[in-house]
Coordinates of C-alpha atoms in Angstrom, one line a residue:
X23 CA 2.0 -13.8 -4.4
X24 CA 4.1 -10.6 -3.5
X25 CA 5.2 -7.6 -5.2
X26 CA 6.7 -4.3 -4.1
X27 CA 5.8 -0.9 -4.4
X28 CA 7.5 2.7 -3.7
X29 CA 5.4 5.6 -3.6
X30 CA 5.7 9.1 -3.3
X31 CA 3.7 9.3 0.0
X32 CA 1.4 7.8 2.3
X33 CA -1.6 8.7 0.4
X34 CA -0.4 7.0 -2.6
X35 CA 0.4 4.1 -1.3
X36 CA -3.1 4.2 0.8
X37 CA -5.0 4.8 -2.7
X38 CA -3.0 1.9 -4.4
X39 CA -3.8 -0.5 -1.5
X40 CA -7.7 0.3 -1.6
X41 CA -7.5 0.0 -5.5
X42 CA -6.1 -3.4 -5.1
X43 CA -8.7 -4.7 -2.5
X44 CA -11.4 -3.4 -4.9
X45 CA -10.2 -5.6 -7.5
X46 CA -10.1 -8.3 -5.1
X47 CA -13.3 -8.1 -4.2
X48 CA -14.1 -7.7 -7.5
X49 CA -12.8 -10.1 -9.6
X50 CA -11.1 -12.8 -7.3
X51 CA -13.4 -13.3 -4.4
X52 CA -15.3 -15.4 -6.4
X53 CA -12.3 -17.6 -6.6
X54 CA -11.3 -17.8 -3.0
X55 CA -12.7 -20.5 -1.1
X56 CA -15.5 -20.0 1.7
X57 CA -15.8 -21.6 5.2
X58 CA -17.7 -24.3 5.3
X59 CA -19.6 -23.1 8.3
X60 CA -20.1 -19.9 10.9
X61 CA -17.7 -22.0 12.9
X62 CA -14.9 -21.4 10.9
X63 CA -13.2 -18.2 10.2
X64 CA -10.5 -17.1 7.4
X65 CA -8.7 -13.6 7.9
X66 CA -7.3 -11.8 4.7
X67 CA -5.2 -8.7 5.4
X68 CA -4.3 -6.5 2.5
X69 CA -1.8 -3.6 2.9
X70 CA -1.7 -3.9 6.5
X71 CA 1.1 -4.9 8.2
X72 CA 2.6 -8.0 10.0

């Protein structure tokens, strides 16, 4: 999933991008699926940049 945003500012967009990890953690994480074991590792980046 993608979508696209324009803000007036940085601080705008930094708010949106914590208000979307919040909901994330909130109400998807739940859904994502979990490593197995410590020796595995899974990296989710939200608003940074690639």
């Amino acid at each position: 999933m993608r979508a696209t945003s324009v803000f007036e500012d940085q601080t705008g967009a930094g708010e949106s991008v914590k208000e979307a990890a919040d909901f994330v953690r909130d109400n998807l994480a739940p859904l994502l699926p979990q490593p197995s074991s410590g020796h595995s590792r899974a990296a989710t980046q939200i608003g940074g940049r690639s």
